[in-house]
XYZ file of C-alpha atoms in Angstrom:
702
model
C 185.689 -128.374 -95.646
C 184.091 -131.503 -97.415
C 184.777 -132.818 -100.626
C 181.661 -131.386 -102.137
C 182.465 -127.961 -101.066
C 185.965 -127.960 -102.646
C 184.212 -129.499 -105.647
C 181.763 -126.701 -105.980
C 184.561 -123.958 -105.511
C 186.510 -125.769 -108.163
C 183.873 -124.298 -110.575
C 185.985 -120.970 -110.352
C 188.455 -122.677 -112.608
C 186.276 -122.048 -115.471
C 187.320 -118.276 -115.181
C 189.811 -118.939 -118.012
C 186.883 -119.761 -120.071
C 186.228 -115.991 -120.896
C 189.933 -115.629 -121.691
C 190.039 -118.396 -124.089
C 186.657 -117.094 -125.780
C 188.146 -113.666 -126.246
C 191.574 -114.754 -127.729
C 189.799 -117.096 -130.157
C 187.913 -114.156 -131.440
C 190.988 -113.173 -133.108
C 191.077 -115.342 -136.481
C 193.924 -114.849 -138.775
C 193.081 -112.559 -141.764
C 191.945 -114.016 -145.193
C 195.057 -114.053 -147.658
C 194.133 -112.327 -150.899
C 196.415 -111.807 -153.964
C 197.665 -108.290 -154.253
C 198.938 -107.325 -157.650
C 201.586 -104.657 -156.543
C 203.526 -107.411 -154.681
C 204.453 -108.907 -158.034
C 207.108 -105.926 -158.481
C 208.787 -106.507 -155.258
C 211.406 -109.278 -154.881
C 210.011 -112.169 -152.668
C 211.241 -112.449 -149.128
C 210.104 -114.471 -146.303
C 208.891 -112.499 -143.297
C 207.264 -113.320 -140.054
C 204.496 -110.847 -138.752
C 203.968 -111.308 -135.173
C 200.558 -110.285 -133.829
C 199.958 -109.212 -130.383
C 197.412 -111.253 -128.608
C 195.754 -108.750 -126.815
C 192.267 -109.144 -125.000
C 189.709 -106.890 -126.792
C 186.601 -105.560 -124.766
C 188.264 -105.758 -121.363
C 185.078 -104.523 -119.546
C 183.113 -107.295 -121.059
C 185.732 -109.807 -120.347
C 185.709 -108.350 -116.470
C 181.987 -108.922 -116.523
C 182.158 -112.639 -117.809
C 185.077 -113.465 -115.205
C 182.867 -112.111 -112.322
C 179.884 -114.085 -113.560
C 181.904 -117.433 -113.477
C 183.268 -116.624 -109.794
C 179.622 -115.847 -108.826
C 178.396 -119.308 -110.314
C 181.144 -120.906 -108.455
C 179.895 -119.201 -104.972
C 176.509 -120.051 -105.748
C 177.398 -123.740 -106.307
C 179.413 -123.758 -103.004
C 176.781 -121.916 -100.586
C 174.762 -124.875 -100.041
C 177.938 -126.706 -98.497
C 179.149 -123.798 -96.393
C 177.643 -123.528 -92.715
C 177.971 -121.310 -89.964
C 176.767 -122.156 -86.344
C 174.352 -119.782 -84.832
C 172.258 -119.802 -81.589
C 168.662 -119.024 -82.068
C 165.274 -119.243 -80.279
C 162.574 -121.571 -81.304
C 159.130 -119.876 -81.102
C 155.932 -121.550 -80.759
C 153.271 -120.174 -83.080
C 155.280 -117.099 -83.988
C 154.400 -115.579 -80.621
C 156.611 -112.717 -79.116
C 159.253 -113.716 -76.424
C 160.219 -112.251 -73.166
C 163.804 -113.231 -72.690
C 166.460 -112.581 -69.888
C 170.108 -113.491 -70.746
C 171.944 -114.443 -67.773
C 175.647 -113.704 -68.589
C 178.247 -115.163 -66.364
C 181.168 -112.878 -65.860
C 182.867 -114.678 -63.075
C 186.429 -115.670 -62.886
C 186.057 -119.400 -64.129
C 185.017 -117.842 -67.454
C 188.498 -116.958 -68.134
C 189.251 -120.345 -69.281
C 190.428 -120.326 -72.937
C 188.484 -122.234 -75.452
C 189.743 -123.876 -78.507
C 192.671 -122.551 -80.398
C 191.572 -119.024 -81.778
C 188.259 -118.945 -80.058
C 189.038 -116.640 -77.226
C 187.691 -117.158 -73.550
C 184.651 -118.860 -72.527
C 183.162 -115.255 -71.868
C 183.909 -114.220 -75.399
C 181.796 -117.266 -76.635
C 178.927 -116.424 -74.170
C 178.885 -112.746 -75.417
C 178.850 -113.794 -78.856
C 176.016 -116.331 -78.309
C 174.112 -113.610 -76.482
C 174.380 -111.258 -79.469
C 173.275 -114.035 -81.739
C 170.061 -114.483 -79.422
C 169.487 -110.384 -79.842
C 169.968 -110.596 -83.514
C 167.186 -113.379 -83.867
C 164.792 -111.341 -81.614
C 161.792 -109.547 -83.398
C 159.763 -106.540 -82.920
C 157.530 -107.065 -79.832
C 159.833 -109.410 -77.919
C 161.371 -108.025 -74.679
C 164.956 -108.707 -73.577
C 166.943 -108.182 -70.208
C 170.549 -108.801 -69.262
C 171.647 -110.203 -65.859
C 175.319 -110.704 -64.907
C 176.067 -113.717 -62.844
C 179.005 -112.675 -61.066
C 178.816 -112.237 -57.172
C 176.699 -110.251 -56.467
C 174.347 -110.719 -59.501
C 173.732 -107.367 -61.172
C 171.184 -106.073 -63.658
C 173.149 -105.071 -66.560
C 169.819 -103.987 -68.611
C 166.100 -104.028 -67.352
C 163.538 -105.675 -69.610
C 163.081 -103.496 -72.791
C 162.244 -103.602 -76.350
C 165.013 -101.735 -77.414
C 167.244 -104.216 -79.201
C 170.006 -101.891 -79.683
C 170.274 -101.201 -76.014
C 170.620 -104.935 -75.511
C 173.423 -105.249 -77.899
C 175.254 -102.446 -76.136
C 174.944 -103.956 -72.838
C 176.162 -107.238 -73.999
C 179.173 -105.771 -75.680
C 180.019 -103.579 -72.668
C 180.301 -106.765 -70.435
C 183.806 -107.189 -69.349
C 185.572 -110.132 -67.656
C 185.746 -110.118 -63.886
C 187.286 -112.180 -61.106
C 184.042 -112.325 -59.009
C 182.654 -115.489 -57.651
C 179.584 -117.030 -59.314
C 175.972 -116.737 -58.121
C 173.996 -118.616 -60.705
C 171.016 -119.067 -58.638
C 170.885 -115.667 -57.281
C 171.382 -114.539 -61.073
C 168.491 -116.803 -62.153
C 165.995 -115.567 -59.487
C 166.924 -111.855 -60.284
C 166.224 -112.790 -64.280
C 162.873 -114.150 -63.176
C 161.860 -111.003 -61.154
C 162.567 -108.826 -64.413
C 160.059 -110.974 -66.249
C 157.775 -111.254 -63.804
C 155.570 -107.924 -64.397
C 155.736 -108.434 -68.355
C 152.613 -109.422 -70.454
C 154.176 -111.834 -72.753
C 153.055 -115.452 -72.285
C 156.362 -116.996 -73.314
C 159.074 -116.149 -70.743
C 162.321 -117.656 -70.856
C 165.778 -117.307 -68.998
C 168.738 -118.275 -70.732
C 171.832 -119.052 -68.871
C 175.370 -118.636 -70.769
C 177.765 -120.048 -68.375
C 180.109 -122.724 -67.322
C 177.928 -123.651 -64.544
C 180.921 -123.857 -62.331
C 179.368 -122.789 -58.912
C 179.834 -125.881 -56.837
C 176.105 -125.859 -56.664
C 174.214 -128.727 -55.339
C 172.031 -130.248 -58.066
C 170.482 -128.821 -61.392
C 169.977 -125.182 -61.542
C 166.322 -124.433 -60.638
C 163.995 -122.444 -62.758
C 162.011 -119.561 -61.590
C 158.197 -120.467 -61.045
C 156.372 -120.139 -64.206
C 159.301 -119.366 -66.437
C 161.251 -121.864 -68.671
C 164.968 -122.244 -68.148
C 167.419 -122.836 -71.103
C 171.011 -123.776 -70.746
C 172.539 -124.189 -73.960
C 176.238 -124.097 -75.243
C 177.368 -127.343 -73.744
C 181.003 -126.417 -75.116
C 181.290 -123.769 -72.297
C 181.163 -126.793 -69.793
C 184.004 -129.009 -68.851
C 186.258 -129.557 -65.929
C 189.768 -128.064 -66.244
C 192.775 -128.122 -64.029
C 193.402 -124.881 -61.992
C 195.150 -123.908 -58.886
C 195.139 -120.378 -57.307
C 196.446 -118.454 -54.368
C 193.453 -117.278 -52.423
C 195.203 -114.850 -49.966
C 198.648 -114.329 -48.411
C 198.994 -112.556 -44.865
C 202.207 -111.625 -43.164
C 202.842 -111.679 -39.340
C 206.292 -110.331 -38.652
C 208.691 -112.152 -40.800
C 206.328 -115.218 -41.667
C 203.677 -115.478 -44.460
C 200.674 -117.498 -44.354
C 199.612 -118.437 -48.162
C 196.259 -120.291 -48.936
C 196.290 -122.254 -52.014
C 193.204 -123.915 -53.553
C 193.039 -126.607 -56.433
C 190.318 -127.909 -58.527
C 189.829 -131.559 -59.458
C 190.503 -130.982 -63.227
C 189.715 -133.760 -65.664
C 189.940 -137.421 -65.017
C 193.351 -139.004 -65.735
C 195.416 -135.780 -64.831
C 199.080 -136.779 -63.871
C 200.834 -136.443 -60.601
C 203.441 -134.082 -62.510
C 200.676 -131.370 -62.273
C 200.591 -131.700 -58.761
C 204.322 -130.783 -58.210
C 204.225 -126.928 -57.865
C 206.148 -124.353 -55.972
C 205.052 -121.185 -54.066
C 207.463 -118.365 -54.100
C 207.272 -114.772 -52.187
C 208.412 -111.881 -54.417
C 209.249 -108.562 -54.147
C 209.098 -107.146 -57.673
C 211.550 -109.471 -59.732
C 213.278 -110.487 -56.700
C 212.191 -113.824 -55.294
C 212.734 -113.906 -51.495
C 211.738 -117.566 -50.670
C 210.452 -120.339 -52.573
C 209.184 -123.833 -51.596
C 207.730 -126.864 -53.132
C 204.149 -128.012 -52.273
C 201.933 -130.833 -53.377
C 198.306 -130.442 -53.499
C 195.885 -132.547 -55.728
C 192.366 -131.395 -54.723
C 191.205 -128.896 -51.972
C 192.581 -126.012 -49.941
C 196.021 -125.932 -48.045
C 197.856 -123.479 -45.960
C 201.446 -122.837 -46.265
C 203.780 -121.003 -44.067
C 207.081 -119.256 -45.567
C 209.609 -117.550 -43.688
C 211.119 -114.313 -45.038
C 215.035 -113.567 -45.008
C 216.402 -112.449 -41.591
C 216.396 -108.557 -41.260
C 214.461 -108.094 -44.660
C 210.987 -106.930 -43.038
C 212.701 -104.197 -40.908
C 214.686 -102.969 -44.125
C 211.626 -103.056 -46.535
C 208.675 -102.577 -44.425
C 206.751 -100.733 -47.401
C 207.679 -102.819 -49.941
C 204.720 -104.597 -51.714
C 205.036 -108.525 -51.678
C 203.288 -110.922 -53.737
C 202.661 -114.813 -53.415
C 203.117 -116.317 -56.650
C 202.266 -119.894 -57.742
C 204.954 -121.367 -60.023
C 203.405 -123.929 -62.362
C 203.605 -125.127 -65.980
C 199.877 -125.938 -66.702
C 197.008 -123.891 -65.474
C 193.700 -122.925 -67.058
C 193.567 -119.574 -65.231
C 196.640 -117.396 -64.921
C 195.135 -114.375 -62.936
C 194.856 -116.280 -59.657
C 198.162 -117.717 -59.618
C 199.647 -114.466 -57.663
C 197.978 -112.536 -54.706
C 199.352 -109.357 -52.893
C 200.517 -110.255 -49.050
C 198.566 -108.333 -46.534
C 200.152 -107.306 -43.448
C 197.378 -107.566 -41.018
C 194.668 -110.273 -40.151
C 192.013 -111.263 -42.872
C 189.104 -111.322 -40.432
C 187.377 -108.094 -38.957
C 187.580 -108.161 -35.295
C 184.335 -106.834 -33.697
C 184.362 -106.231 -29.900
C 180.866 -106.379 -28.260
C 180.384 -104.827 -24.877
C 176.863 -105.554 -23.307
C 175.161 -106.360 -20.201
C 174.612 -110.224 -19.978
C 171.431 -109.707 -17.795
C 169.913 -107.549 -20.466
C 170.974 -109.220 -23.512
C 169.609 -112.578 -22.884
C 167.189 -113.730 -25.549
C 163.816 -115.062 -24.182
C 164.359 -118.339 -26.356
C 167.670 -119.007 -25.095
C 171.019 -118.958 -26.632
C 173.909 -116.550 -27.264
C 172.758 -112.710 -27.231
C 171.057 -111.291 -30.287
C 174.098 -109.527 -31.438
C 176.078 -112.933 -31.619
C 172.958 -114.656 -33.308
C 172.726 -112.060 -36.063
C 176.398 -112.024 -36.949
C 176.381 -115.835 -37.067
C 173.248 -115.790 -39.391
C 174.812 -113.030 -41.598
C 178.061 -114.724 -42.007
C 179.966 -111.755 -42.636
C 183.086 -113.220 -42.047
C 183.954 -111.407 -38.672
C 185.597 -112.850 -35.308
C 183.448 -111.589 -32.314
C 185.088 -110.748 -29.165
C 182.648 -110.577 -26.202
C 184.117 -107.984 -23.747
C 183.013 -107.181 -20.224
C 183.946 -103.475 -20.423
C 185.182 -100.804 -22.749
C 188.790 -101.220 -23.440
C 190.818 -98.426 -21.931
C 194.273 -99.648 -23.360
C 195.607 -98.551 -26.742
C 196.689 -102.398 -27.435
C 193.429 -103.570 -26.800
C 191.496 -101.302 -29.140
C 194.097 -101.466 -31.839
C 193.315 -105.071 -32.467
C 189.693 -104.185 -33.242
C 187.845 -102.863 -36.408
C 184.492 -102.335 -34.886
C 183.174 -101.819 -31.326
C 179.567 -102.458 -30.262
C 178.677 -100.898 -26.937
C 175.150 -101.827 -25.798
C 173.530 -99.847 -23.055
C 176.569 -99.124 -20.712
C 176.342 -96.456 -17.878
C 178.734 -94.026 -19.552
C 182.530 -94.156 -19.929
C 185.302 -93.148 -17.556
C 187.758 -90.413 -18.497
C 190.471 -92.878 -19.485
C 188.142 -94.979 -21.541
C 186.844 -91.744 -23.134
C 190.269 -90.686 -24.144
C 191.592 -93.934 -25.518
C 188.179 -94.498 -27.452
C 188.333 -91.031 -29.082
C 191.953 -91.444 -30.290
C 191.008 -95.028 -31.787
C 187.935 -93.627 -33.538
C 189.983 -90.682 -35.057
C 192.625 -93.132 -36.282
C 189.766 -94.868 -38.295
C 187.742 -97.142 -35.967
C 184.028 -97.464 -35.907
C 181.916 -97.598 -32.874
C 178.126 -97.849 -32.198
C 176.562 -96.681 -28.798
C 173.002 -98.031 -27.946
C 171.403 -95.909 -25.214
C 168.923 -97.413 -23.012
C 168.332 -97.208 -19.125
C 171.721 -98.250 -18.361
C 173.222 -95.288 -20.168
C 170.841 -92.853 -18.630
C 172.102 -93.692 -15.251
C 175.739 -92.870 -15.586
C 177.539 -92.374 -12.635
C 179.133 -88.827 -11.605
C 182.355 -88.361 -13.984
C 180.989 -90.695 -16.810
C 179.498 -89.641 -20.217
C 180.122 -90.381 -23.818
C 181.813 -87.177 -24.792
C 183.521 -86.242 -27.177
C 181.867 -89.024 -29.273
C 178.459 -88.152 -27.967
C 178.316 -84.471 -26.929
C 174.851 -84.821 -25.146
C 173.193 -85.414 -21.895
C 171.189 -88.798 -22.097
C 167.851 -89.392 -20.314
C 165.503 -92.326 -20.477
C 161.794 -91.733 -21.183
C 159.128 -94.643 -20.625
C 157.216 -93.077 -23.628
C 158.009 -93.765 -26.954
C 156.327 -93.446 -30.629
C 154.979 -96.685 -32.040
C 158.088 -96.584 -34.539
C 160.165 -94.883 -37.110
C 159.133 -92.011 -39.582
C 160.021 -94.183 -42.874
C 159.475 -91.124 -45.071
C 162.516 -89.452 -43.425
C 164.639 -92.796 -43.398
C 168.056 -92.231 -44.900
C 169.659 -95.493 -43.433
C 167.449 -98.552 -43.688
C 166.227 -98.469 -47.096
C 164.525 -101.726 -48.206
C 165.423 -103.278 -44.934
C 162.997 -100.675 -43.086
C 160.044 -103.268 -43.040
C 158.607 -103.505 -39.764
C 160.616 -100.466 -38.233
C 157.401 -98.497 -37.946
C 156.041 -100.708 -35.456
C 158.822 -101.352 -32.808
C 156.568 -101.884 -29.843
C 159.240 -99.802 -27.867
C 158.748 -99.531 -24.037
C 160.815 -96.450 -23.825
C 163.657 -94.608 -25.578
C 166.731 -92.320 -24.987
C 166.271 -88.601 -25.258
C 169.130 -86.499 -26.044
C 169.739 -83.033 -24.782
C 172.264 -81.931 -27.531
C 174.926 -79.183 -26.872
C 174.467 -76.268 -29.211
C 177.553 -76.532 -31.450
C 177.086 -80.325 -31.692
C 176.010 -81.354 -35.417
C 175.849 -85.173 -35.588
C 173.928 -86.362 -38.899
C 170.573 -87.730 -38.234
C 170.161 -91.285 -40.248
C 166.722 -92.101 -39.085
C 164.002 -90.549 -36.578
C 160.957 -91.457 -34.728
C 157.593 -90.783 -35.634
C 157.369 -87.505 -33.659
C 160.667 -86.338 -35.149
C 163.254 -87.184 -32.302
C 166.590 -88.657 -33.379
C 166.612 -92.507 -33.401
C 169.953 -93.215 -35.214
C 172.741 -90.626 -35.321
C 176.320 -90.496 -37.133
C 179.230 -88.503 -36.092
C 182.395 -88.353 -37.784
C 185.749 -87.888 -36.081
C 188.755 -87.802 -37.947
C 189.109 -91.259 -39.935
C 186.575 -92.902 -37.977
C 182.852 -92.651 -37.461
C 180.468 -93.030 -34.348
C 177.123 -93.973 -34.524
C 174.462 -93.717 -31.906
C 171.054 -95.503 -31.444
C 168.592 -94.329 -28.931
C 167.156 -97.590 -28.377
C 169.313 -100.696 -27.192
C 169.062 -104.305 -28.225
C 167.303 -105.442 -25.428
C 164.471 -107.809 -26.426
C 162.434 -106.859 -23.399
C 162.268 -103.108 -24.374
C 161.522 -103.443 -28.214
C 161.464 -105.519 -31.183
C 164.521 -103.914 -32.733
C 166.598 -107.066 -32.554
C 163.841 -109.015 -34.391
C 163.527 -106.633 -37.446
C 165.311 -106.815 -40.862
C 166.727 -103.296 -40.174
C 168.683 -104.836 -37.231
C 170.454 -107.155 -39.562
C 170.782 -104.170 -42.030
C 172.445 -102.038 -39.314
C 175.192 -104.700 -38.456
C 175.825 -105.277 -41.900
C 176.337 -101.489 -42.742
C 178.486 -101.252 -39.540
C 180.973 -104.108 -40.659
C 181.118 -102.625 -44.132
C 181.950 -99.152 -42.792
C 184.587 -100.667 -40.590
C 186.434 -102.658 -43.401
C 186.109 -99.630 -45.591
C 188.026 -97.424 -42.803
C 190.775 -99.833 -41.996
C 189.440 -102.475 -39.876
C 190.285 -105.313 -42.371
C 192.593 -105.173 -45.634
C 191.135 -108.153 -47.736
C 187.667 -108.604 -48.976
C 186.368 -110.737 -51.660
C 186.260 -109.485 -55.067
C 182.781 -107.849 -55.699
C 182.657 -106.806 -51.884
C 181.286 -103.089 -51.653
C 183.297 -100.615 -49.894
C 181.415 -97.802 -48.337
C 182.669 -94.373 -48.758
C 179.738 -92.345 -47.767
C 180.511 -89.198 -45.807
C 183.778 -88.471 -47.593
C 184.051 -85.333 -49.810
C 187.081 -86.321 -51.776
C 187.477 -90.181 -52.486
C 189.668 -91.615 -55.312
C 190.584 -95.359 -55.794
C 193.407 -96.832 -57.765
C 194.378 -100.375 -58.972
C 197.802 -101.187 -58.206
C 198.757 -104.146 -60.667
C 201.915 -106.367 -59.788
C 203.588 -104.922 -63.060
C 202.631 -101.689 -64.629
C 201.459 -98.238 -63.627
C 198.271 -97.619 -61.326
C 194.975 -97.544 -62.881
C 192.106 -95.248 -61.807
C 188.771 -96.863 -60.725
C 185.625 -94.918 -61.655
C 183.450 -94.392 -58.756
C 179.601 -94.867 -59.121
C 176.951 -92.005 -59.286
C 174.352 -91.524 -56.712
C 173.863 -90.569 -53.031
C 174.951 -93.922 -51.733
C 178.706 -94.083 -52.485
C 180.075 -97.516 -52.617
C 183.053 -98.682 -54.592
C 182.732 -102.310 -56.055
C 185.871 -103.831 -57.813
C 185.630 -106.687 -60.324
C 189.293 -107.476 -60.263
C 191.449 -109.422 -57.807
C 194.754 -107.470 -56.502
C 195.853 -104.533 -54.572
C 193.730 -101.071 -54.246
C 194.736 -97.729 -52.821
C 191.937 -95.461 -51.443
C 192.445 -91.869 -50.623
C 189.554 -90.712 -48.410
C 189.774 -87.070 -47.502
C 193.372 -87.174 -47.786
C 193.842 -90.421 -45.809
C 195.470 -93.242 -47.641
C 194.753 -96.857 -47.165
C 195.104 -100.041 -49.141
C 192.537 -102.754 -49.805
C 193.071 -106.200 -51.198
C 190.328 -107.785 -53.202
C 190.870 -111.792 -53.323
C 189.352 -114.530 -55.518
C 186.926 -117.028 -54.071
C 187.972 -120.632 -53.497
C 184.998 -121.893 -55.422
C 186.278 -120.342 -58.615
C 189.166 -122.724 -58.971
C 186.903 -125.613 -59.192
C 185.762 -125.715 -62.899
C 183.644 -128.935 -62.359
C 180.085 -127.982 -63.969
C 176.930 -128.484 -62.059
C 174.361 -131.048 -63.770
C 171.498 -129.477 -65.910
C 168.103 -131.000 -66.235
C 166.883 -132.462 -69.436
C 164.167 -129.976 -69.785
C 166.674 -127.038 -69.756
C 168.174 -128.317 -72.974
C 164.861 -129.217 -75.029
C 164.955 -128.533 -78.692
C 161.742 -126.714 -78.451
C 163.531 -123.804 -76.506
C 165.862 -123.445 -79.243
C 169.412 -124.572 -80.272
C 172.386 -124.030 -82.450
C 171.620 -123.766 -86.181
C 174.023 -124.354 -89.067
C 173.088 -122.338 -92.357
C 174.290 -119.549 -94.502
C 172.016 -119.024 -97.492
C 173.489 -116.358 -99.807
C 171.962 -117.796 -103.013
C 169.583 -115.016 -103.320
C 172.205 -112.133 -102.940
C 174.406 -114.065 -105.680
C 171.415 -114.511 -107.937
C 170.804 -110.816 -107.904
C 174.427 -110.218 -108.410
C 174.050 -112.372 -111.516
C 171.254 -110.657 -112.949
C 172.998 -107.399 -112.455
C 175.883 -108.528 -114.515
C 173.630 -109.794 -117.186
C 172.090 -106.083 -117.398
C 175.512 -104.518 -117.521
C 176.910 -106.965 -120.342
C 173.580 -106.149 -122.480
C 174.108 -102.358 -121.757
C 177.946 -102.594 -122.879
C 176.694 -104.410 -126.160
C 173.840 -101.922 -126.687
C 175.899 -98.658 -126.365
C 179.255 -99.926 -127.649
C 180.517 -98.341 -131.062
C 179.363 -100.064 -134.260
C 182.755 -101.563 -134.814
C 183.022 -102.871 -131.536
C 179.507 -104.737 -132.080
C 180.850 -106.340 -135.116
C 180.743 -110.132 -134.770
C 183.524 -110.918 -137.115
C 187.238 -111.038 -136.304
C 188.434 -107.303 -136.340
C 191.650 -106.005 -135.445
C 191.803 -103.412 -132.801
C 195.563 -102.331 -133.283
C 197.292 -100.594 -136.421
C 196.893 -102.295 -139.714
C 199.895 -104.316 -140.978
C 202.729 -103.130 -143.267
C 201.472 -103.095 -146.947
C 197.987 -102.142 -146.128
C 196.720 -99.355 -148.406
C 194.920 -97.688 -145.323
C 198.277 -97.262 -143.581
C 200.574 -96.542 -146.384
C 200.597 -96.187 -150.176
C 202.327 -98.941 -152.158
C 204.724 -96.216 -153.188
C 206.125 -96.104 -149.499
C 206.856 -99.938 -149.367
C 210.593 -100.478 -148.832
C 212.466 -103.267 -150.379
C 214.487 -103.920 -147.335
C 211.242 -104.575 -145.232
C 208.837 -106.096 -147.677
C 205.501 -107.063 -146.222
C 204.605 -110.623 -145.945
C 202.431 -112.109 -148.739
C 198.887 -112.195 -147.495
C 199.546 -109.889 -144.417
C 196.906 -107.299 -145.453
C 194.283 -106.383 -143.013
C 190.460 -106.923 -143.372
C 189.955 -103.467 -144.888
C 192.452 -104.039 -147.756
C 191.167 -107.561 -148.347
C 187.715 -106.031 -148.777
C 189.209 -103.511 -151.241
């Protein structure tokens, strides 16, 4: 605080003034001669008077008044920063608050100020507190993937609750997607003034300034959230036999960081036991390190959970310094069996399936196969198998494939002219208990009213321009689930669950000469859904934080988070027909699907360790949008309090006893010795004669 603030508060020292005033009221009594004292031998005596404070209620009121005056004098010099909107002409505002809940917001602020997310939440509540009747507000979370925490509403209490319920996560950052989503929420509102407020550290490795939605003003306040900090993290750790591959990423940090910060060590630990530890030097970027476990340890402790731990002294974020070791590869292996003659795209290039996976960037590894594998070793390496219009399966292929699906595999059969021309002894049983026939007649497209699979990606699926379709003669006891149907009601996409795995069947192949299926958004949605399902059922154990794990089709589902230390924590499953588990914390999880246990690892994104903020355009920080105000005006409240004290004092004076209202000095204690009112003269004892002139005011008046 400044000198003026302390000087104003020093007024409180005047609180001793009422005390002095009350003590001065007690003047010594007037000394008058009393004839009876002539008969008593003179003796010197000292009468000690108690300096008691009279009218204590009045004294307390005056003390409070002095303290209130001190507060009133100091209030102009006391300030409190608060984020507020600037309005144009007092018009109502439609506002979307983009709250960044990514892992980079875990960075601690100044001492005692919490994390960056804490400050962002506080600023969001300040903005909501400054809204008025008629204003609309929405809340969007910027962690990957962006989510709507609250749709646009005028209910400010709901907005406060949504902001207060926002918790820290280990997700990546998608600011551009969050801003686009925020703009969509404001699109249908009738407000003229529409704004998107971004409360983030802007650490998303974006190229150039953050773009604003069309027709909406973008405001990026709170510069204190932005700033490069030094951070390194373990992205993932994978074990093959007795070797562990650990990927470590380090951000650039502030300028002038010493080389000592780059001297760190990486360790593999089982509980509190360190199995192996090695040094590494990494300034900026990503590095892969390979550590070898002790001889014989793997065979003796196969089920023991291992963690790769980054041992270091200085780090901005602590939660990314450890990652569980996954025992299988990180990429989903996808096998594709297709006829090269029918899968060629007219425009050239790879088959449509390969081009689609490349465009989706789902982090899978494609393995083109010439035939369906019939050996356990070949199938066990796959998490997903796509079989595009093959002429049936041999008995050995069906047996191995059925066992693989039952153990948790996912397979898609597309049926076309080739599948209908299966040779004798070839079929798709038991995955598809039906007889396949090919028809050159097909409806125009699908019945979207009965769609249970494609959802928003169903655009164009009602006009596939199909030149034929497969017709299924199902067995009576077969009960595959129909996910999508043709316009005439025939099955287009079926689902058949076998053990832990699932079989999908499409009655239309991917051949671009037979239909436009491979050119529709629904085709990409189909492949994405297959990958999600394969990953959920055991095709891969590691996914990024925020990736959804589909658990559709299971009756009993439970998910637990297994921390490195401590007891397991249950994960709440979302409600709704499409059951998908989306976790926001990095670490190890256990899924129980209809009694079958499997583990998953949610890993942090490499981009989150780079805390360098992206630039901000000048228009996103204009004072016309708002800013941080510094003011605390309590003078009106203090003035009302002082006025109340005045009325209380007047009331005490008006209703006090008459003796208490006497302005002269009066004694509230017992009369002194020698007073006629306290004892007659005959009761005076020579051994304790009263002091001359010690009579009280009543005796003197007599």
